[in-house]
GROMACS .gro file of C-alpha atoms in nm:
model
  344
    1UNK     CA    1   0.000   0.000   0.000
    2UNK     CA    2   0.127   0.364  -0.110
    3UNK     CA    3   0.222   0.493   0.193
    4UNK     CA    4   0.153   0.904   0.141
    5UNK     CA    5   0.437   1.054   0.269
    6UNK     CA    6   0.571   1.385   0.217
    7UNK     CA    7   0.966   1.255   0.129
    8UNK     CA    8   0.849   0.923  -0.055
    9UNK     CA    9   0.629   1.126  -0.285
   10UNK     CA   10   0.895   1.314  -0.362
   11UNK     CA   11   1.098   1.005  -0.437
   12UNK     CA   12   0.853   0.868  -0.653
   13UNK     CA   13   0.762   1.184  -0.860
   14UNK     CA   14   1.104   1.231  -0.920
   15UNK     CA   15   1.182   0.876  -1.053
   16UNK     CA   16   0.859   0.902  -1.298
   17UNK     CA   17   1.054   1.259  -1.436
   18UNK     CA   18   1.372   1.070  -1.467
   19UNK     CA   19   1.159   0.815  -1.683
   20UNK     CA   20   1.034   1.025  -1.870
   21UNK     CA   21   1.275   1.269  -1.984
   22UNK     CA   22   1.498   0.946  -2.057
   23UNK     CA   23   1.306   0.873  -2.426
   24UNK     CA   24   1.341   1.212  -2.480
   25UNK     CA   25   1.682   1.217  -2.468
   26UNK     CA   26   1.789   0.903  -2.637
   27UNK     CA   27   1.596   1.051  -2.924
   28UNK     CA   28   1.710   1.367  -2.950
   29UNK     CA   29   2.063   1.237  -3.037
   30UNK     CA   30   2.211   1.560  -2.908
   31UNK     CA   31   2.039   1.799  -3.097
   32UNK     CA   32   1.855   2.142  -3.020
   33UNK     CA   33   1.592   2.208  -2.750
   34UNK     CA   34   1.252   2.171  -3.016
   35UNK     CA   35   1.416   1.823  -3.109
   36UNK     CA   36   1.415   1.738  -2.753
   37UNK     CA   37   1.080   1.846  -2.668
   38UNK     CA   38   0.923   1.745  -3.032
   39UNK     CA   39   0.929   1.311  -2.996
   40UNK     CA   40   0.664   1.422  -2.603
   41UNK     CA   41   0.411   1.599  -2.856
   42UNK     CA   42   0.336   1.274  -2.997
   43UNK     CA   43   0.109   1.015  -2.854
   44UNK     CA   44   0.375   0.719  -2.924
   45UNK     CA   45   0.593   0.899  -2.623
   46UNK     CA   46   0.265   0.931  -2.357
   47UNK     CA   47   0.205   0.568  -2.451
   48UNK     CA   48   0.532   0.430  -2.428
   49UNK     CA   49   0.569   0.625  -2.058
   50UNK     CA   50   0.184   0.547  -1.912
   51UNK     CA   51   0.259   0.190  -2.011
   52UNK     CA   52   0.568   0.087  -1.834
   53UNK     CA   53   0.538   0.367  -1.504
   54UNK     CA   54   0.136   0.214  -1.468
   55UNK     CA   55   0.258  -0.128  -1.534
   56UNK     CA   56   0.546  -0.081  -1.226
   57UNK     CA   57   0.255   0.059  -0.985
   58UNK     CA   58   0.011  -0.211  -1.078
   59UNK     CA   59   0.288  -0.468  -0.996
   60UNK     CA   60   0.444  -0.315  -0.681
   61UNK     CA   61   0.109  -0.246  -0.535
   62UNK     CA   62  -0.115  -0.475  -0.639
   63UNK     CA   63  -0.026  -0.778  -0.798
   64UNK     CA   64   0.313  -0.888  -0.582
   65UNK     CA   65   0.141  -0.764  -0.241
   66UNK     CA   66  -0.235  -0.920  -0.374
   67UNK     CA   67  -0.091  -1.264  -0.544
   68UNK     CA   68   0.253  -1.316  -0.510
   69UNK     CA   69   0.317  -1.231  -0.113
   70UNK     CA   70   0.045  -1.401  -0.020
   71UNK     CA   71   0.168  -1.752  -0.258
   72UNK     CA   72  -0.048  -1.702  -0.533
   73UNK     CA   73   0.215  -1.817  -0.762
   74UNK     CA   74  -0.018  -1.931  -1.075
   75UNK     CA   75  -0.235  -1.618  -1.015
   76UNK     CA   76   0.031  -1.394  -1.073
   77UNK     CA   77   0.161  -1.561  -1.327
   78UNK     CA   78  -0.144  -1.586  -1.512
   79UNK     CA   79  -0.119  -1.184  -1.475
   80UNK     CA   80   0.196  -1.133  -1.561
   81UNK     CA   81   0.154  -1.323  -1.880
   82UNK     CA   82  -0.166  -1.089  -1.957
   83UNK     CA   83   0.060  -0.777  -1.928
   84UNK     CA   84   0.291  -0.905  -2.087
   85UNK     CA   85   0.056  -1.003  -2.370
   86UNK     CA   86  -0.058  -0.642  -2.402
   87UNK     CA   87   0.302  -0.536  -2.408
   88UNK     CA   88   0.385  -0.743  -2.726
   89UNK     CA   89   0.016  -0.633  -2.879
   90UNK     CA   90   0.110  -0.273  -2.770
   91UNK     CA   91   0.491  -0.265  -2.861
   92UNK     CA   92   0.584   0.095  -2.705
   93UNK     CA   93   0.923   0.110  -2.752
   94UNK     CA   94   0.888   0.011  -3.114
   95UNK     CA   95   0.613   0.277  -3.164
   96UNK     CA   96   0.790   0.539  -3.025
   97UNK     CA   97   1.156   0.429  -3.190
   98UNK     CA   98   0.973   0.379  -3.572
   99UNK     CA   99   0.820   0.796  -3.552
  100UNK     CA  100   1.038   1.034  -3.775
  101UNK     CA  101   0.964   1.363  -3.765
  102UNK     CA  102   1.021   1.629  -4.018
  103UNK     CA  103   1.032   2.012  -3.959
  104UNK     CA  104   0.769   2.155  -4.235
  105UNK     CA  105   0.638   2.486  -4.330
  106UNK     CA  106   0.338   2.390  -4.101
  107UNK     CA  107   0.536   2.241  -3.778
  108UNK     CA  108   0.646   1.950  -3.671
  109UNK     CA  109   0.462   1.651  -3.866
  110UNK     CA  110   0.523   1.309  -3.762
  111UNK     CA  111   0.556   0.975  -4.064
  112UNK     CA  112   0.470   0.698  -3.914
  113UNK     CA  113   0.674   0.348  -4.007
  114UNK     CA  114   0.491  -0.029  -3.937
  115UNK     CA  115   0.673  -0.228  -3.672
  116UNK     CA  116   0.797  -0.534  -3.668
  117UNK     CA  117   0.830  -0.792  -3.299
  118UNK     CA  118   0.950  -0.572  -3.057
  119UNK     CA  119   1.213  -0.772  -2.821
  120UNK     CA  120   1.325  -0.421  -2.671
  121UNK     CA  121   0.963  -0.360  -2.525
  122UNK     CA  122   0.974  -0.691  -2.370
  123UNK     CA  123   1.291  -0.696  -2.236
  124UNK     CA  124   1.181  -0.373  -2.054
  125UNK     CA  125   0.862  -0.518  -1.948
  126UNK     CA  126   1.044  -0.825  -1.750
  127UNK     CA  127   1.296  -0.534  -1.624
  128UNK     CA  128   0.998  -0.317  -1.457
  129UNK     CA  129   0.842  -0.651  -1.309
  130UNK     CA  130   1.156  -0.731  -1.177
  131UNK     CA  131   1.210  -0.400  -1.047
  132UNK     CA  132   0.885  -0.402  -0.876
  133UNK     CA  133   0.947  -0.761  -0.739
  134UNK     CA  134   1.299  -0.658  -0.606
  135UNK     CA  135   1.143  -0.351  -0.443
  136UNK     CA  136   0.892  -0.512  -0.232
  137UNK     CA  137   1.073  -0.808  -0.149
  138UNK     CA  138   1.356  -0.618   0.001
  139UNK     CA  139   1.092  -0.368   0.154
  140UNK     CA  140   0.865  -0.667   0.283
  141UNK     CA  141   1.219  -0.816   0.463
  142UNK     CA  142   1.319  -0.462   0.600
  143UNK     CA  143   0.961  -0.469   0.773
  144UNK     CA  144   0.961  -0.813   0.901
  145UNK     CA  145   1.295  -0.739   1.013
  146UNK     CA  146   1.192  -0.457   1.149
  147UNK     CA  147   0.923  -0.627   1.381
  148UNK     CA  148   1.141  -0.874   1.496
  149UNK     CA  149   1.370  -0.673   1.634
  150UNK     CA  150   1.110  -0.441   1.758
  151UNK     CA  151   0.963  -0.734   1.939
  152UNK     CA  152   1.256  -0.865   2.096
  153UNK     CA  153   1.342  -0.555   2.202
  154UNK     CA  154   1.025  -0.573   2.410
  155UNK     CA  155   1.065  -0.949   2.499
  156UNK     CA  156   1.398  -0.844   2.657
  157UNK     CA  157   1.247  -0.493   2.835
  158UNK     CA  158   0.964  -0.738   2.970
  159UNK     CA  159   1.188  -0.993   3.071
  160UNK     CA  160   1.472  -0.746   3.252
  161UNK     CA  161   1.126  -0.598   3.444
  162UNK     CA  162   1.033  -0.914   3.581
  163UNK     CA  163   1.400  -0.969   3.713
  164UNK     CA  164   1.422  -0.640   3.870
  165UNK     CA  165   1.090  -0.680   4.026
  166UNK     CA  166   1.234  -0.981   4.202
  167UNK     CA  167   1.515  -0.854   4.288
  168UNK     CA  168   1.406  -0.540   4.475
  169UNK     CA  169   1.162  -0.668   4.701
  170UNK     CA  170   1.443  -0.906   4.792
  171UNK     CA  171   1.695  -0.672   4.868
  172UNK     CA  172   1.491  -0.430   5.105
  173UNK     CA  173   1.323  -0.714   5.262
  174UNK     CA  174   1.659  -0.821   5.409
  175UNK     CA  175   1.755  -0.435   5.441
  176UNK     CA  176   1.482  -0.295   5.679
  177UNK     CA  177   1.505  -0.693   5.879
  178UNK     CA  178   1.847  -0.493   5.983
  179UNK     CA  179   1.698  -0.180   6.057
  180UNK     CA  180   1.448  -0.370   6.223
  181UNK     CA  181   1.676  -0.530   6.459
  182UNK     CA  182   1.880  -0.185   6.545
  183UNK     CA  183   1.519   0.022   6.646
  184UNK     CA  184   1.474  -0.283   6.867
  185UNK     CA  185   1.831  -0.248   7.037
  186UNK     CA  186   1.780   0.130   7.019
  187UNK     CA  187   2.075   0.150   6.845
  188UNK     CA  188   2.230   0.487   6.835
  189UNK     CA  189   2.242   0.442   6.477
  190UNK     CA  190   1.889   0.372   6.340
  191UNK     CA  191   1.878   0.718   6.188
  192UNK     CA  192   2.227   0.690   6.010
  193UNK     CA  193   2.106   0.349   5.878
  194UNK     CA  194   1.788   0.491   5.771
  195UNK     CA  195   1.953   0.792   5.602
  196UNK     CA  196   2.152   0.514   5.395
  197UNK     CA  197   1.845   0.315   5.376
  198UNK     CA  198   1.691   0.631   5.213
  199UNK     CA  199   1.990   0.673   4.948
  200UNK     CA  200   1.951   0.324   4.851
  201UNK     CA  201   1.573   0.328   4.795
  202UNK     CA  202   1.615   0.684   4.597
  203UNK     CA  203   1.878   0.483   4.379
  204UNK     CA  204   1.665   0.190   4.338
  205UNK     CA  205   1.313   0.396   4.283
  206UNK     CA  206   1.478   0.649   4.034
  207UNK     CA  207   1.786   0.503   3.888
  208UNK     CA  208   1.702   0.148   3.797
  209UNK     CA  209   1.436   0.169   3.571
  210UNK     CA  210   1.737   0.230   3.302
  211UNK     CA  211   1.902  -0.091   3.144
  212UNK     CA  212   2.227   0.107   3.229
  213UNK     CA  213   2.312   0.351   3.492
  214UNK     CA  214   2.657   0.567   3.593
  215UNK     CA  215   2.920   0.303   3.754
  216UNK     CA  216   2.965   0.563   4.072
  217UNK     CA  217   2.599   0.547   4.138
  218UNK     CA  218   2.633   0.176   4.166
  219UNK     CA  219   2.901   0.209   4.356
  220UNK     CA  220   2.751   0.449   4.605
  221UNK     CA  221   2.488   0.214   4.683
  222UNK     CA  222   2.728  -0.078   4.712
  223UNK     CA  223   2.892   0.117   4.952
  224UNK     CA  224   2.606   0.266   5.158
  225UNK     CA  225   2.481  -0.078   5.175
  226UNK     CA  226   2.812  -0.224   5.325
  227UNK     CA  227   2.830   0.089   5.568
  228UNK     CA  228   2.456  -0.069   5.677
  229UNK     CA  229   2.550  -0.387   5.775
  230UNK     CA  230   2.889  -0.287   5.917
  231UNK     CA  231   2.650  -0.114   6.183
  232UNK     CA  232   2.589  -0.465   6.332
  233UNK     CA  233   2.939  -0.631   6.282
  234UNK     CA  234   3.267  -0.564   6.421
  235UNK     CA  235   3.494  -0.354   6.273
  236UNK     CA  236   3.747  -0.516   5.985
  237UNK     CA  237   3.460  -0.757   5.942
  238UNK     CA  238   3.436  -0.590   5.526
  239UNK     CA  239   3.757  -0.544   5.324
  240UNK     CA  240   3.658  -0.297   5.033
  241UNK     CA  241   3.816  -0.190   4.813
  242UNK     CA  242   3.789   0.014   4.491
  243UNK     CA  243   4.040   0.122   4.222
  244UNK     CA  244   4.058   0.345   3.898
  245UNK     CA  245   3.833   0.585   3.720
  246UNK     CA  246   3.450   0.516   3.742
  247UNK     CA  247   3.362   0.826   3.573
  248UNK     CA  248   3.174   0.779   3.243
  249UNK     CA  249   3.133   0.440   3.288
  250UNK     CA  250   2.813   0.244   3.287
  251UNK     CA  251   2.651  -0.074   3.445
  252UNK     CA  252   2.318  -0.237   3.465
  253UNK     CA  253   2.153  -0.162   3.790
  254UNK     CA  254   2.207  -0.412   4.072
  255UNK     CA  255   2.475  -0.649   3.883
  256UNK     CA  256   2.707  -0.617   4.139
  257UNK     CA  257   2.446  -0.561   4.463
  258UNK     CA  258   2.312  -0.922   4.380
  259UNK     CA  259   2.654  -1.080   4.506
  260UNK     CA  260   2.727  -0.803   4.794
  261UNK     CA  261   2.439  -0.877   4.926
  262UNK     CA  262   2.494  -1.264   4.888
  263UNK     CA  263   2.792  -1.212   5.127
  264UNK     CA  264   2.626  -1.038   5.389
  265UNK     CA  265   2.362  -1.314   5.390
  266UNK     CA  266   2.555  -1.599   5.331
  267UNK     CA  267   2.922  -1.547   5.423
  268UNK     CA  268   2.874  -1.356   5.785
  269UNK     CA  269   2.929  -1.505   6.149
  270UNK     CA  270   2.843  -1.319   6.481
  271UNK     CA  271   3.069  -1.564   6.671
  272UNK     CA  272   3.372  -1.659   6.431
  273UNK     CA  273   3.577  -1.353   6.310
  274UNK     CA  274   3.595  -1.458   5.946
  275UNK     CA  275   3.701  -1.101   5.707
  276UNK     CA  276   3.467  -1.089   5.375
  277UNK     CA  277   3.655  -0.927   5.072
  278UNK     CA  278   3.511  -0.728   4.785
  279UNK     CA  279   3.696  -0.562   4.515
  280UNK     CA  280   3.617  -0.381   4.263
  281UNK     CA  281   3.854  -0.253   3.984
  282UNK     CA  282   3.780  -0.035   3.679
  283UNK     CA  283   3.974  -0.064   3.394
  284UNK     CA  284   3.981   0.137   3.053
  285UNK     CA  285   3.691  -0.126   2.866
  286UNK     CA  286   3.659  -0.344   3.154
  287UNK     CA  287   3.471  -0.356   3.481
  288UNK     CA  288   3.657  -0.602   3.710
  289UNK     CA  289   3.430  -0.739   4.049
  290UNK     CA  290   3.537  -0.961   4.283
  291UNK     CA  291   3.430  -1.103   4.598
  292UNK     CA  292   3.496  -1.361   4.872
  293UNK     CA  293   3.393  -1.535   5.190
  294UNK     CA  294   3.333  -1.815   5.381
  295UNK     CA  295   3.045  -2.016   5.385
  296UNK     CA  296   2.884  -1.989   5.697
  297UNK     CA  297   2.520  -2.095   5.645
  298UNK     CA  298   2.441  -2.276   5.302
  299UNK     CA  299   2.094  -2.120   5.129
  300UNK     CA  300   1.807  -2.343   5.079
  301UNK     CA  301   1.712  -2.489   4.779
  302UNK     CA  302   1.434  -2.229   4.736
  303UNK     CA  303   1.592  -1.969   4.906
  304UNK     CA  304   1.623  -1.601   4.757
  305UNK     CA  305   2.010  -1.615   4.694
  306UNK     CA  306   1.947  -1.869   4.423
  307UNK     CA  307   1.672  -1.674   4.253
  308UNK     CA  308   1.889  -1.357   4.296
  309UNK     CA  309   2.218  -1.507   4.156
  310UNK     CA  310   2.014  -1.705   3.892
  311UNK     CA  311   1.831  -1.382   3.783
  312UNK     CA  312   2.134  -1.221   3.790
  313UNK     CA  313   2.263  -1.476   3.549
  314UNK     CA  314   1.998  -1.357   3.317
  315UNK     CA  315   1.992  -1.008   3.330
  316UNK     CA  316   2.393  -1.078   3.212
  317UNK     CA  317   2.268  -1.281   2.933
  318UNK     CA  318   2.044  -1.048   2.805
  319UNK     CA  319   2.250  -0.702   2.905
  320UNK     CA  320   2.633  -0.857   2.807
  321UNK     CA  321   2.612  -1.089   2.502
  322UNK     CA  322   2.964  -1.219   2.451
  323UNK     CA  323   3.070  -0.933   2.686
  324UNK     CA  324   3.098  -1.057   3.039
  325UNK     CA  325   3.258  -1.355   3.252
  326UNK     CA  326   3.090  -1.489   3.565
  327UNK     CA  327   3.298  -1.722   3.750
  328UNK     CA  328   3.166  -1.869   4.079
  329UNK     CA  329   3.354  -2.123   4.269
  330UNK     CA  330   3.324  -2.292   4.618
  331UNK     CA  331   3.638  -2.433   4.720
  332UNK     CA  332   3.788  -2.507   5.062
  333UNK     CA  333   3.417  -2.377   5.212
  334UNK     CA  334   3.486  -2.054   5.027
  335UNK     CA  335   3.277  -1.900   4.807
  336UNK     CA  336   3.406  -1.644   4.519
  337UNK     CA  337   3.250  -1.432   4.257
  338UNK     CA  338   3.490  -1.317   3.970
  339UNK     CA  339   3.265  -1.106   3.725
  340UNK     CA  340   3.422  -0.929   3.434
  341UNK     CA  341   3.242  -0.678   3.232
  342UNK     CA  342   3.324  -0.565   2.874
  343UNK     CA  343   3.248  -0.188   2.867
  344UNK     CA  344   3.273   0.095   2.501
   0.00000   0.00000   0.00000
């Protein structure tokens, strides 16, 4: 279907003018300006032009998206070999080729000569269908290409959604069961832990509804977390570390926070002085995270660290192709995350 816009219109009219003035000049054979305009005064030129620019509409936009899109293969052919039939009755290029004209005392006057079979007329007519045929193939592709990667653009947006929508509940759940536990100690620090609490939930509410955010905003909230649960733990119990330049860097929100929280959960005793460490090194097109502890109390089958560290899995998947390396290991009742991130 035409589609009636402004810069395709254009496109079109333009392409019928180039058609047209062709003939013209092929006849001419160089001469003067009434030689070029005398061969379009004759109804052998309006013939030969309506014929093969009516006969490339009627293809494009009726007969290839009517019979042959749709695989009515003998249809169209049927068609094609009625046009084409018309064509050999019609022979346009022939007409037009066989007019001599004359310049007389009265004008311009025309002598018209018989034709013979006209293979040049034909071989045009095949060339327009073709045309036509190439034109809305190749369109009919860009569209369905088009839609693809529209909709997996949207399969992945709806998928990433549903992963952060697990992820967050799980988070603050086992965020304000900390709080929780300082107001009930009247802890002199409940309102420094809610004033983190606060930055996190800004970052979280604001920030991660982006596929990618700013590295040091990640990092902030990596680090407000840790200062959270250090409020309950000894001091030295978190070695943290973080070298070279974040700036202008980007990450998808809550990569890292999946496994720092993982070690807070998982990799923390009250009674044994065990030091977690968590590193974090930024490199010119890399994003270097690493993290270690010892396993102090192993998660449940259908506990939340698997469905965090499995959708994180995912969201890597979807967010790195081909770009990142996750590398978890549990050796000598140690668990350790190396994640590398491929970064522009």
């Amino acid at each position: 279907m035409l589609s009636w816009k402004a810069p395709q219109i254009c496109i079109h009219i333009v392409c019928c003018l180039l058609f047209m003035i062709f003939p013209l000049l092929f006849m001419s054979n160089g001469k003067g300006y009434t030689e070029l305009i005398a061969p379009a005064t004759h109804y052998s030129y309006w013939l030969f032009c309506s014929c093969y620019i009516c006969l490339f509409y009627f293809n494009r936009y009726y007969l290839m998206p009517g019979f042959f899109i749709p695989g009515r293969y003998i249809s169209y052919a049927a068609m094609a070999l009625l046009l084409c039939a018309g064509i050999f009755l019609l022979q346009p290029f022939d007409r037009l080729l066989r007019q001599k004209w004359a310049a007389l005392p009265g004008g311009v006057e025309w002598v018209y000569v018989p034709p013979v079979i006209d293979i040049t007329s034909l071989f045009i007519f095949f060339m327009i269908m073709a045309l036509g045929a190439a034109i809305t193939t190749t369109r009919r592709w860009q569209l369905t290409e088009q839609r693809a990667l529209t909709a997996e653009r949207e399969k992945i947006r709806a998928e990433l959604s549903f992963l952060k929508a697990q992820v967050h509940p799980h988070f603050l759940y086992n965020t304000l069961n900390n709080i929780y536990t300082l107001a009930l100690t009247k802890n002199n620090y409940t309102a420094d832990s809610i004033l983190r609490l606060s930055n996190i939930m800004r970052y979280i509410t604001d920030d991660v509804i982006a596929d990618y955010v700013p590295l040091p905003q990640e990092e902030a909230c990596i680090r407000d977390y840790i200062a959270l649960q250090q409020l309950r733990l000894r001091p030295g119990t978190v070695d943290y570390q973080v070298s070279g330049e974040m700036d202008r860097k980007l990450i998808s929100p809550l990569i890292l926070m999946t496994f720092v929280e993982n070690v807070f959960k998982y990799g923390i005793s009250k009674h044994l002085p065990e030091t977690v460490t968590i590193r974090l090194n930024v490199k010119d097109h890399q994003i270097d995270f690493f993290c270690c502890n010892r396993i102090y109390r192993e998660p449940t089958p259908t506990g939340s660290c698997g469905v965090g560290i499995a959708n994180t899995r995912q969201r890597l998947a979807l967010l790195y192709p081909q770009k990142h390396v996750l590398d978890i290991t549990t050796n000598n009742n140690l668990y350790i995350v190396r994640l590398t991130l491929l970064t522009d």
